[in-house]
Amino acid sequence: MTDPVKDVNQNGNYDASHIVVLGGLDAVRKRPAMYIGSVSGTGLHHTVYEIVDNSIDEALAGYCNKINVIIGKDNSITVIDNGRGIPTDLHPKFNMSALEVVMTKLHAGGKFDKNTYKVSGGLHGVGLSVVSALSKNLDITVKREGKIYHQKYQCGVPVTKLEIIGECNIKDTGTTIHFWPDDSIFTDTVFDFQILETRLRELAFLNKAIHIILRDERIEADDRDTEGNVKSQEKEYYYEGGIISFVEYLNKSKRAIHPAVLIAKAKDSVDVEVAIQYSDSYNESVYSFVNNINTVEGGSHLVGFKTALTRTLNNYIEKNPSYKEKEKLSSDDVREGLAAVISVKVLEPQFEGQTKTKLGNSEVKGIVDSIVSSVLATYLEENPKTAALIIDKAMLAAKAREAARKARELTRRKNVLEFSTLPGKLADCSETDPKKCEIFIVEGDSAGGSAKQGRKREFQAILPLKGKILNVEKARLAKVITSEQISNIITAIGTSISEEFNIAKLRYHKIIIMADSDVDGSHIRTLMLTLFYRYMKSLIEQGHIYLAQPPLYLIKKGGQKYYCLTDKDKDELLAKIGTDVNIQRYKGLGEMNPEQLWETTMDPDLRTLKKVTIEDAVEADRIFETLMGDEVAPRREFIETHAKEVQNLDI
Ligand code: 0RA
């Protein structure tokens, strides 16, 4: 493809003011990751959010209630909103249309109005110009003042004039942006329905009463999934209840113990919305947002919420004569089984932290604290039955925590007495630098035996597991640590768990789960991942957890051996070398001899490992709840769609 930047300059079709602007967008094309985080899937999907965020801003300003996102057959994206439409009149400063300023000028953003909360301009809020710069083609259509305007861009450069192409009803307004991400920039140009769905659903929860519709035109009406169900082509997200619906969604596969509570108030131009609902589970699902951005690292709004929750519940116990024991609840106690969404809108948010997802504005802490304290105290007074359920639950959590602490102390003392810190089943490696060490946690004693014989003992340790491990999703900490299999895993890894987790004590930088490629193996992988997710989450976040990929097939032809990881690999290979081959399908790891196990699954030079990552915490939380709950069908479906197909397992 020719470079439109050069074309424009050579043709001289545009005046000098463009050159400055182009210079700006050139930087975006040279170092795209600086603007959208990455050029892989994450960055690709970010381009969609960037546009949708602008439409959401229109909605927050009160002018838009419908946003359509369409994934085209050719992997293009169209975002249609019914907002006011991007202004098309001449921008006096730049001597071009306001639309062209927005599409070509870095950081022009959408809005010139400082008094509204902006979603765009937030985390990566870099403006539409960045999407335009990173699209090989972009068509924009605006309906405004009874006219339909249209302009085309290539790599951020306008290639047509802004033209009026028709007329419409004066009340009919909005913006349509159709773009094709540049495949010379993005390493991945295939949009993932589920990734877009997660964010769009989240936006619909956080901004109530907006219709957000996602359509996938790559799917034919008669496309079916592996179970034979017609795949869904279009989904609409619309939540009148806003974040109340969000916590109900988080608790969908749990048993809630009271109706969700909404706390919503504004103070000193900070808009605070909090929804809370306790369930009978032991896990905490608390999510915080600032201007619709998921503040994964928390910040002042979250601190304000946690402080207020703990103090308000303790005050209630203190004042209420029916509680004889005036148990002091900790912040952890009051969050056991809590689903909560804290959503604040702040005029000038300061984002801090490693991933710029921590709210720094210190004034927000006090504002959230005072709003949550006063509204929640009133709620508890007015709803004594719900109050009693919540307090009883937190008191149980406090007792369990105390019991767990005692049990842990006991285990520690026992270990000291027996001098046996490492489990007897562990075949450890000889290298002592954790960076160079890896541990294989292996399903079954026979595969464990082959792995011990096949390994390079300098840096590879083997811990065989006998059968399934405890489902930690359904057990309290006190029980989890009494399980022998689990305590073996914990001691071998070295970091301990929960509050006592210490990454500095990690004994292996690669922790590799090695299980069969069948349903039982999937279950074991999931049980292991649940343990890591709930009790040693940093191991996943810091990229220490991997899944081994044993081959499904051994194919021999003409003295050559080929291993295939998937059915697709096998079919492709057979297409190449012919089908008159000797094909062996492995039923399990146990069928491989030590040498085969080494060369297919363990040898760092030949093996494939999947790194486990957490793409989206809300979904990961729900997935574990679904996986470890009682429903079998959704569990199997998840494992089939996620565990085998993707390179990095996104939980
Ligand atoms: C600048 C000013 C105004 C609206 C927008 C931009 C705008 C941008 C996008 C991007 C996607 N959809 C959008 N809708 C609107 C304010 C317009 C006015 O004052 O009339």
XYZ file of C-alpha atoms in Angstrom, residues 19-617:
599
model
C 1.713 19.041 7.901
C 1.943 19.905 11.573
C -1.037 17.690 12.282
C 0.382 14.854 10.232
C 3.612 15.171 12.126
C 1.667 14.466 15.289
C -0.054 11.374 13.942
C 3.163 10.117 12.430
C 4.413 9.669 15.981
C 1.381 7.484 16.688
C 2.179 5.237 13.738
C 5.851 5.059 14.688
C 5.260 4.176 18.325
C 1.685 2.913 18.539
C 2.198 1.088 21.845
C 2.851 4.433 23.543
C -0.701 5.451 22.706
C -2.771 2.293 22.941
C -0.659 0.105 25.213
C 0.263 -2.585 22.690
C -0.103 -3.651 19.053
C -1.430 -7.075 19.969
C -5.014 -8.037 20.757
C -5.238 -5.712 23.739
C -4.334 -2.651 21.706
C -6.559 -3.748 18.836
C -9.627 -3.930 21.067
C -8.624 -0.654 22.601
C -9.364 1.126 19.337
C -13.019 0.116 19.694
C -13.204 1.314 23.313
C -11.712 4.633 22.287
C -14.589 5.326 19.918
C -17.280 3.885 22.169
C -15.968 6.014 25.055
C -16.686 9.111 22.990
C -20.236 7.903 22.398
C -20.599 7.179 26.132
C -19.530 10.767 26.816
C -22.384 11.905 24.592
C -24.696 9.691 26.629
C -23.372 11.043 29.952
C -23.966 14.563 28.660
C -27.571 13.472 28.075
C -27.693 13.389 24.282
C -27.313 9.726 23.367
C -29.064 6.543 24.493
C -28.095 4.014 21.854
C -24.729 2.701 20.696
C -24.327 -0.040 18.086
C -21.046 -1.859 17.610
C -20.749 -4.095 14.573
C -17.902 -6.470 13.802
C -17.949 -6.663 10.010
C -17.309 -9.763 7.906
C -13.963 -8.261 6.950
C -13.028 -7.722 10.623
C -13.783 -4.031 10.415
C -15.638 -2.220 13.190
C -18.572 0.153 12.911
C -19.657 2.232 15.896
C -22.980 4.046 15.496
C -24.408 6.404 18.093
C -27.400 8.711 18.237
C -25.587 11.584 19.939
C -25.347 15.155 18.667
C -22.885 14.219 15.942
C -19.346 15.551 15.821
C -19.502 19.270 14.892
C -18.752 19.886 11.220
C -18.364 23.662 11.178
C -15.062 25.422 10.614
C -12.689 25.369 13.523
C -11.279 28.915 13.529
C -7.929 28.088 15.070
C -7.007 25.266 12.703
C -8.815 26.455 9.581
C -10.477 23.093 9.069
C -13.715 21.474 10.166
C -14.026 20.633 13.859
C -14.522 17.026 12.741
C -11.200 17.023 10.969
C -9.523 18.500 14.043
C -10.927 15.682 16.160
C -9.856 13.048 13.622
C -6.358 14.338 12.921
C -5.129 16.240 15.918
C -3.498 14.334 18.727
C -5.214 14.819 22.070
C -7.901 16.990 20.530
C -10.238 14.511 22.158
C -13.907 15.019 21.528
C -15.065 17.488 24.058
C -14.099 21.076 24.552
C -16.335 21.352 27.565
C -14.462 20.985 30.870
C -17.471 20.686 33.133
C -18.570 17.189 32.202
C -17.059 13.918 33.363
C -15.176 12.477 30.493
C -14.669 8.847 29.802
C -12.539 9.621 26.797
C -9.376 11.237 28.025
C -9.169 8.740 30.847
C -6.832 5.796 31.022
C -5.605 5.580 27.465
C -8.044 8.253 26.373
C -5.993 9.452 23.508
C -8.757 10.509 21.193
C -10.248 9.484 17.918
C -7.183 10.694 16.025
C -5.173 7.755 17.327
C -7.745 5.286 15.999
C -7.747 7.158 12.733
C -3.929 7.067 12.566
C -3.897 3.311 13.145
C -6.617 2.478 10.611
C -5.781 1.763 6.989
C -9.269 3.056 6.177
C -11.785 5.000 8.207
C -15.169 6.297 7.047
C -17.008 8.784 9.166
C -20.610 9.829 8.729
C -22.268 12.539 10.813
C -25.943 13.443 10.935
C -26.367 16.964 12.199
C -28.743 19.877 11.546
C -30.678 17.899 8.944
C -27.637 17.059 6.851
C -25.565 13.933 6.361
C -21.823 14.560 6.211
C -19.177 12.099 5.135
C -15.383 11.925 4.986
C -12.763 9.216 4.385
C -9.381 8.841 6.045
C -6.391 6.579 5.461
C -3.768 6.126 8.164
C -5.024 9.310 9.793
C -4.960 11.408 6.639
C -8.167 12.755 5.078
C -8.419 11.406 1.537
C -11.713 13.091 0.665
C -13.188 16.428 1.619
C -15.912 16.605 4.229
C -18.956 16.366 1.947
C -22.701 16.624 2.385
C -24.048 13.393 0.933
C -27.727 13.767 1.803
C -30.376 15.148 4.064
C -32.203 13.767 7.075
C -34.769 14.770 9.651
C -33.393 17.582 11.804
C -34.060 15.479 14.908
C -32.066 12.597 13.502
C -28.494 13.098 14.765
C -25.459 10.958 15.440
C -22.024 9.724 14.484
C -21.064 6.584 12.560
C -17.419 5.534 12.434
C -16.393 2.566 10.299
C -12.740 1.584 10.487
C -10.302 -1.091 9.373
C -7.324 -1.458 11.730
C -4.008 -1.316 9.874
C -2.602 -4.845 9.627
C 0.889 -3.456 9.080
C 0.694 -2.100 12.633
C -1.333 -4.644 14.571
C 0.066 -8.135 15.010
C -3.467 -9.372 15.590
C -6.398 -7.963 13.614
C -9.137 -10.419 14.537
C -11.705 -8.991 16.946
C -12.896 -11.218 19.763
C -16.618 -11.068 20.457
C -16.200 -12.034 24.095
C -13.577 -9.392 24.829
C -15.745 -6.662 23.303
C -18.808 -8.069 25.031
C -17.182 -7.905 28.468
C -16.276 -4.248 28.153
C -19.555 -3.215 26.507
C -21.563 -5.016 29.169
C -19.480 -3.298 31.837
C -20.157 0.086 30.221
C -23.883 -0.681 30.135
C -23.817 -1.526 33.863
C -21.834 1.579 34.740
C -23.981 3.935 32.664
C -27.545 2.894 33.199
C -30.278 3.065 30.622
C -28.045 3.152 27.540
C -28.778 0.542 24.897
C -25.508 -0.969 23.762
C -25.789 -3.507 20.966
C -22.983 -5.748 19.756
C -23.356 -7.606 16.454
C -20.974 -10.070 14.860
C -21.468 -10.273 11.099
C -18.737 -12.874 10.692
C -21.178 -15.459 12.012
C -23.708 -16.969 9.620
C -27.246 -17.417 10.875
C -26.818 -21.205 10.833
C -23.398 -21.336 12.555
C -23.438 -23.684 15.506
C -21.171 -24.324 18.454
C -19.825 -27.745 19.477
C -23.061 -28.519 21.352
C -25.129 -27.775 18.235
C -26.605 -24.503 19.515
C -26.988 -21.637 17.080
C -24.265 -19.117 17.851
C -25.499 -15.748 18.875
C -24.981 -12.983 16.337
C -26.238 -10.046 18.301
C -26.495 -9.102 21.957
C -27.999 -6.068 23.596
C -26.879 -4.717 26.959
C -29.298 -2.456 28.735
C -29.533 -2.166 32.514
C -32.086 0.146 34.010
C -30.686 -0.696 37.445
C -27.110 0.266 36.525
C -24.603 -0.965 39.110
C -27.381 -2.662 41.107
C -27.706 -4.946 38.089
C -23.900 -5.253 38.087
C -23.688 -6.731 41.619
C -26.649 -8.981 40.884
C -24.730 -10.193 37.834
C -21.612 -10.803 39.961
C -23.740 -12.869 42.350
C -25.638 -14.730 39.653
C -24.201 -18.146 40.449
C -24.092 -17.499 44.215
C -26.882 -17.267 46.761
C -27.469 -13.656 47.784
C -28.645 -13.164 51.377
C -30.426 -9.822 50.871
C -31.551 -7.497 48.077
C -28.737 -5.346 46.689
C -28.275 -1.937 48.335
C -27.619 1.207 46.310
C -25.780 4.201 47.704
C -25.798 7.151 45.309
C -24.943 10.745 46.108
C -22.827 13.618 44.821
C -20.629 15.890 46.907
C -18.161 18.621 45.866
C -18.620 17.628 42.203
C -17.653 14.015 42.885
C -20.411 11.620 41.880
C -20.468 8.501 44.065
C -22.399 5.327 43.287
C -21.936 2.161 45.322
C -23.905 -1.092 45.152
C -23.397 -3.895 47.667
C -24.840 -7.352 48.138
C -23.655 -10.196 50.376
C -23.962 -13.841 49.369
C -23.303 -17.063 51.273
C -19.964 -17.556 49.468
C -16.577 -16.894 51.098
C -15.089 -14.867 48.306
C -14.963 -11.164 47.833
C -15.846 -9.557 44.485
C -15.235 -5.850 44.879
C -14.687 -3.732 41.780
C -13.992 -0.043 41.608
C -14.274 2.376 38.709
C -13.384 5.981 38.069
C -15.061 7.634 35.081
C -15.893 4.124 33.794
C -12.285 2.984 34.015
C -11.721 -0.164 36.042
C -9.272 0.897 38.753
C -7.607 -2.499 39.085
C -5.077 -1.109 41.563
C -7.788 0.568 43.651
C -7.019 3.961 45.150
C -8.600 6.600 47.357
C -12.221 5.795 46.445
C -11.745 2.133 47.366
C -9.965 2.989 50.616
C -12.827 5.324 51.523
C -15.359 2.579 50.842
C -13.540 -0.117 52.846
C -12.996 2.180 55.823
C -16.643 3.240 55.840
C -17.947 -0.331 55.540
C -15.849 -1.651 58.450
C -16.565 1.300 60.715
C -20.302 1.397 59.980
C -20.789 -2.322 60.720
C -18.715 -2.077 63.934
C -20.694 1.001 65.027
C -23.918 -0.885 64.430
C -22.768 -3.747 66.682
C -21.594 -1.251 69.294
C -24.921 0.568 69.431
C -27.147 -2.478 69.205
C -27.938 -4.019 72.609
C -28.854 -7.404 71.086
C -25.153 -8.090 70.416
C -23.706 -9.267 73.720
C -20.233 -10.016 72.425
C -18.920 -6.802 70.952
C -16.781 -8.604 68.388
C -14.390 -6.292 66.570
C -14.712 -6.942 62.845
C -11.719 -6.464 60.579
C -11.874 -5.079 57.075
C -11.361 -8.623 55.723
C -14.188 -9.982 57.883
C -16.733 -7.536 56.508
C -15.733 -8.340 52.920
C -16.218 -12.107 53.085
C -18.956 -12.989 50.584
C -19.321 -9.355 49.520
C -20.046 -8.315 45.964
C -19.658 -4.572 45.525
C -19.219 -2.038 42.763
C -17.854 1.395 43.564
C -18.231 3.802 40.682
C -17.153 7.407 41.036
C -17.071 10.210 38.505
C -14.348 12.769 39.117
C -13.639 15.917 37.086
C -9.870 15.695 37.037
C -8.813 12.189 37.998
C -5.158 11.522 38.802
C -4.215 7.994 37.836
C -1.198 6.445 39.514
C 0.384 3.056 39.976
C 2.192 0.629 37.690
C -0.667 0.332 35.225
C -2.107 3.797 35.887
C -5.237 2.230 37.336
C -5.033 3.600 40.877
C -6.952 6.740 41.789
C -4.682 9.264 43.469
C -7.061 12.151 44.285
C -6.906 12.196 48.095
C -10.090 14.261 48.559
C -12.127 11.387 47.098
C -11.399 9.113 50.080
C -13.239 11.350 52.563
C -16.119 11.993 50.169
C -16.763 8.286 49.531
C -16.266 7.495 53.231
C -18.811 10.058 54.431
C -21.426 9.202 51.791
C -21.154 5.427 52.336
C -21.134 5.768 56.157
C -24.226 7.920 56.382
C -26.344 6.122 53.770
C -25.352 2.636 54.960
C -25.970 3.447 58.648
C -29.465 4.643 57.780
C -30.068 1.549 55.669
C -29.055 -0.782 58.518
C -31.330 1.058 60.979
C -34.249 0.790 58.577
C -33.612 -2.842 57.592
C -32.743 -4.665 60.837
C -33.289 -8.144 59.326
C -30.767 -7.568 56.554
C -28.448 -5.910 59.067
C -28.572 -9.022 61.282
C -27.774 -11.321 58.334
C -24.781 -9.220 57.325
C -23.427 -8.859 60.879
C -23.837 -12.581 61.619
C -21.974 -13.452 58.457
C -19.097 -11.088 59.254
C -18.885 -12.435 62.812
C -18.620 -15.988 61.476
C -15.857 -14.832 59.156
C -14.013 -13.303 62.118
C -14.241 -16.575 64.077
C -13.088 -18.637 61.061
C -10.152 -16.298 60.513
C -9.089 -16.712 64.124
C -9.383 -20.515 63.852
C -7.334 -20.484 60.632
C -4.629 -18.418 62.280
C -4.365 -20.913 65.143
C -4.298 -23.857 62.728
C -1.521 -22.241 60.728
C 0.541 -21.624 63.813
C 0.114 -25.255 64.743
C 1.234 -26.430 61.298
C 4.269 -24.197 61.429
C 5.291 -25.546 64.833
C 4.780 -29.125 63.674
C 7.008 -28.515 60.664
C 9.742 -27.080 62.821
C 9.588 -30.119 65.121
C 9.703 -32.630 62.265
C 12.391 -30.806 60.284
C 10.477 -31.730 57.144
C 9.667 -28.530 55.365
C 9.499 -29.917 51.824
C 6.966 -32.605 50.940
C 8.362 -36.140 50.582
C 6.746 -36.563 47.154
C 8.651 -33.651 45.701
C 11.603 -34.529 43.467
C 13.413 -31.223 43.794
C 15.965 -29.742 41.417
C 19.579 -29.059 42.303
C 19.775 -25.439 41.096
C 19.027 -22.947 43.894
C 18.377 -19.768 41.891
C 14.560 -19.611 41.645
C 14.775 -17.666 38.363
C 16.263 -20.708 36.662
C 14.005 -23.275 38.346
C 10.711 -24.759 37.262
C 8.321 -27.132 38.943
C 5.964 -29.492 37.139
C 2.848 -30.318 39.092
C 1.882 -33.574 37.439
C -1.419 -35.415 37.339
C -1.051 -39.016 38.438
C 1.756 -41.106 39.906
C 2.663 -42.879 36.664
C 3.075 -39.675 34.657
C 4.873 -38.305 37.714
C 7.293 -41.248 37.484
C 7.984 -40.683 33.770
C 8.457 -36.979 34.413
C 10.997 -37.702 37.168
C 12.988 -39.928 34.827
C 12.689 -37.660 31.803
C 13.454 -34.325 33.473
C 16.666 -32.297 33.630
C 17.180 -32.497 37.357
C 19.401 -29.414 37.519
C 16.476 -27.025 37.070
C 13.289 -29.102 36.862
C 11.413 -30.278 39.948
C 8.481 -32.691 39.874
C 5.548 -32.846 42.264
C 3.137 -35.676 41.440
C -0.488 -35.326 42.481
C -2.697 -38.233 43.321
C -6.178 -37.636 41.934
C -8.103 -34.430 42.408
C -7.264 -31.671 44.838
C -9.776 -30.000 47.129
C -12.133 -27.500 45.498
C -11.018 -24.364 47.318
C -13.907 -22.372 45.897
C -16.247 -24.061 48.326
C -14.068 -24.197 51.437
C -12.805 -21.761 54.028
C -9.108 -21.179 54.541
C -9.008 -23.319 57.715
C -10.038 -26.382 55.707
C -7.912 -25.566 52.680
C -4.666 -25.683 54.635
C -5.438 -29.018 56.253
C -5.596 -30.720 52.821
C -2.382 -32.703 52.318
C -2.229 -32.289 48.537
C -2.672 -28.542 48.861
C -0.207 -28.101 51.672
C 2.319 -30.073 49.561
C 1.822 -27.626 46.700
C 2.065 -24.620 48.997
C 5.240 -25.784 50.753
C 6.895 -26.771 47.480
C 6.179 -23.352 45.942
C 7.412 -21.665 49.100
C 5.426 -18.419 49.097
C 2.663 -19.347 51.577
C -0.820 -17.949 50.871
C -3.348 -15.148 51.444
C -2.143 -12.479 53.853
C 1.089 -14.395 54.476
C 1.897 -14.668 50.779
C 5.472 -13.555 50.106
C 6.701 -13.558 46.526
C 10.321 -13.240 47.707
C 10.089 -16.836 48.911
C 9.033 -18.209 45.521
C 11.182 -21.295 44.841
C 10.452 -21.668 41.107
C 9.777 -18.914 38.591
C 7.881 -21.300 36.334
C 5.089 -23.319 37.898
C 3.836 -25.690 35.226
C 0.608 -27.607 35.559
C 0.895 -30.838 33.593
C -2.341 -32.777 33.184
C -3.949 -34.934 30.495
C -5.804 -33.346 27.589
C -9.061 -35.018 28.610
C -11.998 -33.932 30.780
C -10.382 -35.140 34.012
C -7.214 -33.291 33.140
C -9.235 -30.149 32.476
C -10.859 -30.507 35.856
C -7.501 -30.845 37.588
C -6.152 -27.811 35.733
C -9.182 -25.827 36.826
C -8.887 -26.926 40.458
C -5.219 -25.909 40.436
C -5.979 -22.552 38.803
C -8.721 -21.920 41.356
C -6.211 -22.503 44.162
C -3.730 -20.081 42.593
C -6.416 -17.513 41.763
C -7.972 -17.412 45.215
C -4.890 -17.817 47.398
C -1.795 -16.906 45.378
C -3.165 -14.480 42.804
C 0.131 -12.607 42.392
C 1.670 -15.752 40.931
C -0.788 -15.450 38.042
C -0.512 -11.669 37.825
C 3.274 -11.846 37.680
C 3.225 -14.544 35.014
C 4.550 -17.532 36.959
C 1.779 -20.007 36.177
C 1.902 -22.099 32.993
C 0.014 -24.982 31.442
C 2.022 -27.760 29.825
C 0.830 -28.785 26.366
C 1.268 -32.520 25.897
C 0.709 -33.616 22.300
C -2.466 -35.398 21.283
C -0.862 -37.345 18.417
C 2.360 -39.033 17.454
C 2.577 -39.489 13.685
C 5.285 -41.534 12.008
C 6.173 -41.531 8.352
C 9.308 -42.472 6.513
C 11.456 -42.751 9.628
C 10.294 -39.284 10.776
C 8.343 -38.547 13.973
C 5.849 -35.717 14.272
C 3.996 -34.619 17.398
C 0.711 -32.704 17.046
C -0.824 -30.648 19.864
C -4.301 -30.358 18.386
C -6.614 -31.984 15.877
C -6.098 -28.947 13.650
C -2.299 -29.426 13.755
C -2.786 -33.077 12.861
C -5.086 -32.305 9.916
C -2.680 -29.687 8.595
C 0.249 -32.062 8.885
C -1.614 -34.879 7.144
C -2.580 -32.511 4.333
C 1.131 -31.851 3.868
C 2.675 -35.299 4.247
C -0.233 -37.512 3.163
C -2.644 -39.612 5.171
C -0.875 -42.977 4.759
C 0.720 -42.581 8.089
C 1.024 -44.372 11.352
C -1.078 -42.288 13.775
C -0.993 -42.829 17.520
C -3.414 -40.865 19.685
C -2.233 -40.374 23.250
C -4.939 -40.916 25.811
C -2.893 -39.568 28.643
C 0.522 -38.486 29.831
C 0.955 -41.935 31.389
C 1.234 -43.479 27.908
C 4.407 -41.603 27.093
C 7.769 -42.928 28.073
C 10.203 -40.620 29.886
C 12.039 -39.728 26.681
C 8.829 -38.864 24.809
C 7.542 -36.796 27.715
C 10.811 -34.873 27.780
C 10.955 -34.101 24.083
C 7.284 -33.205 23.665
C 6.293 -31.483 26.860
C 9.263 -30.680 29.073
C 12.226 -29.715 26.894
C 12.364 -25.878 26.939
C 13.633 -25.865 23.355
C 10.784 -27.902 21.908
C 7.763 -27.626 24.189
C 4.830 -25.214 24.019
C 3.693 -23.655 27.282
C 0.600 -21.541 27.805
C 1.043 -18.689 30.209
C -2.017 -18.077 32.376
C -3.112 -14.430 32.527
C -6.035 -12.566 34.034
C -7.511 -10.458 31.249
C -10.555 -9.299 33.074
C -11.067 -9.727 36.791
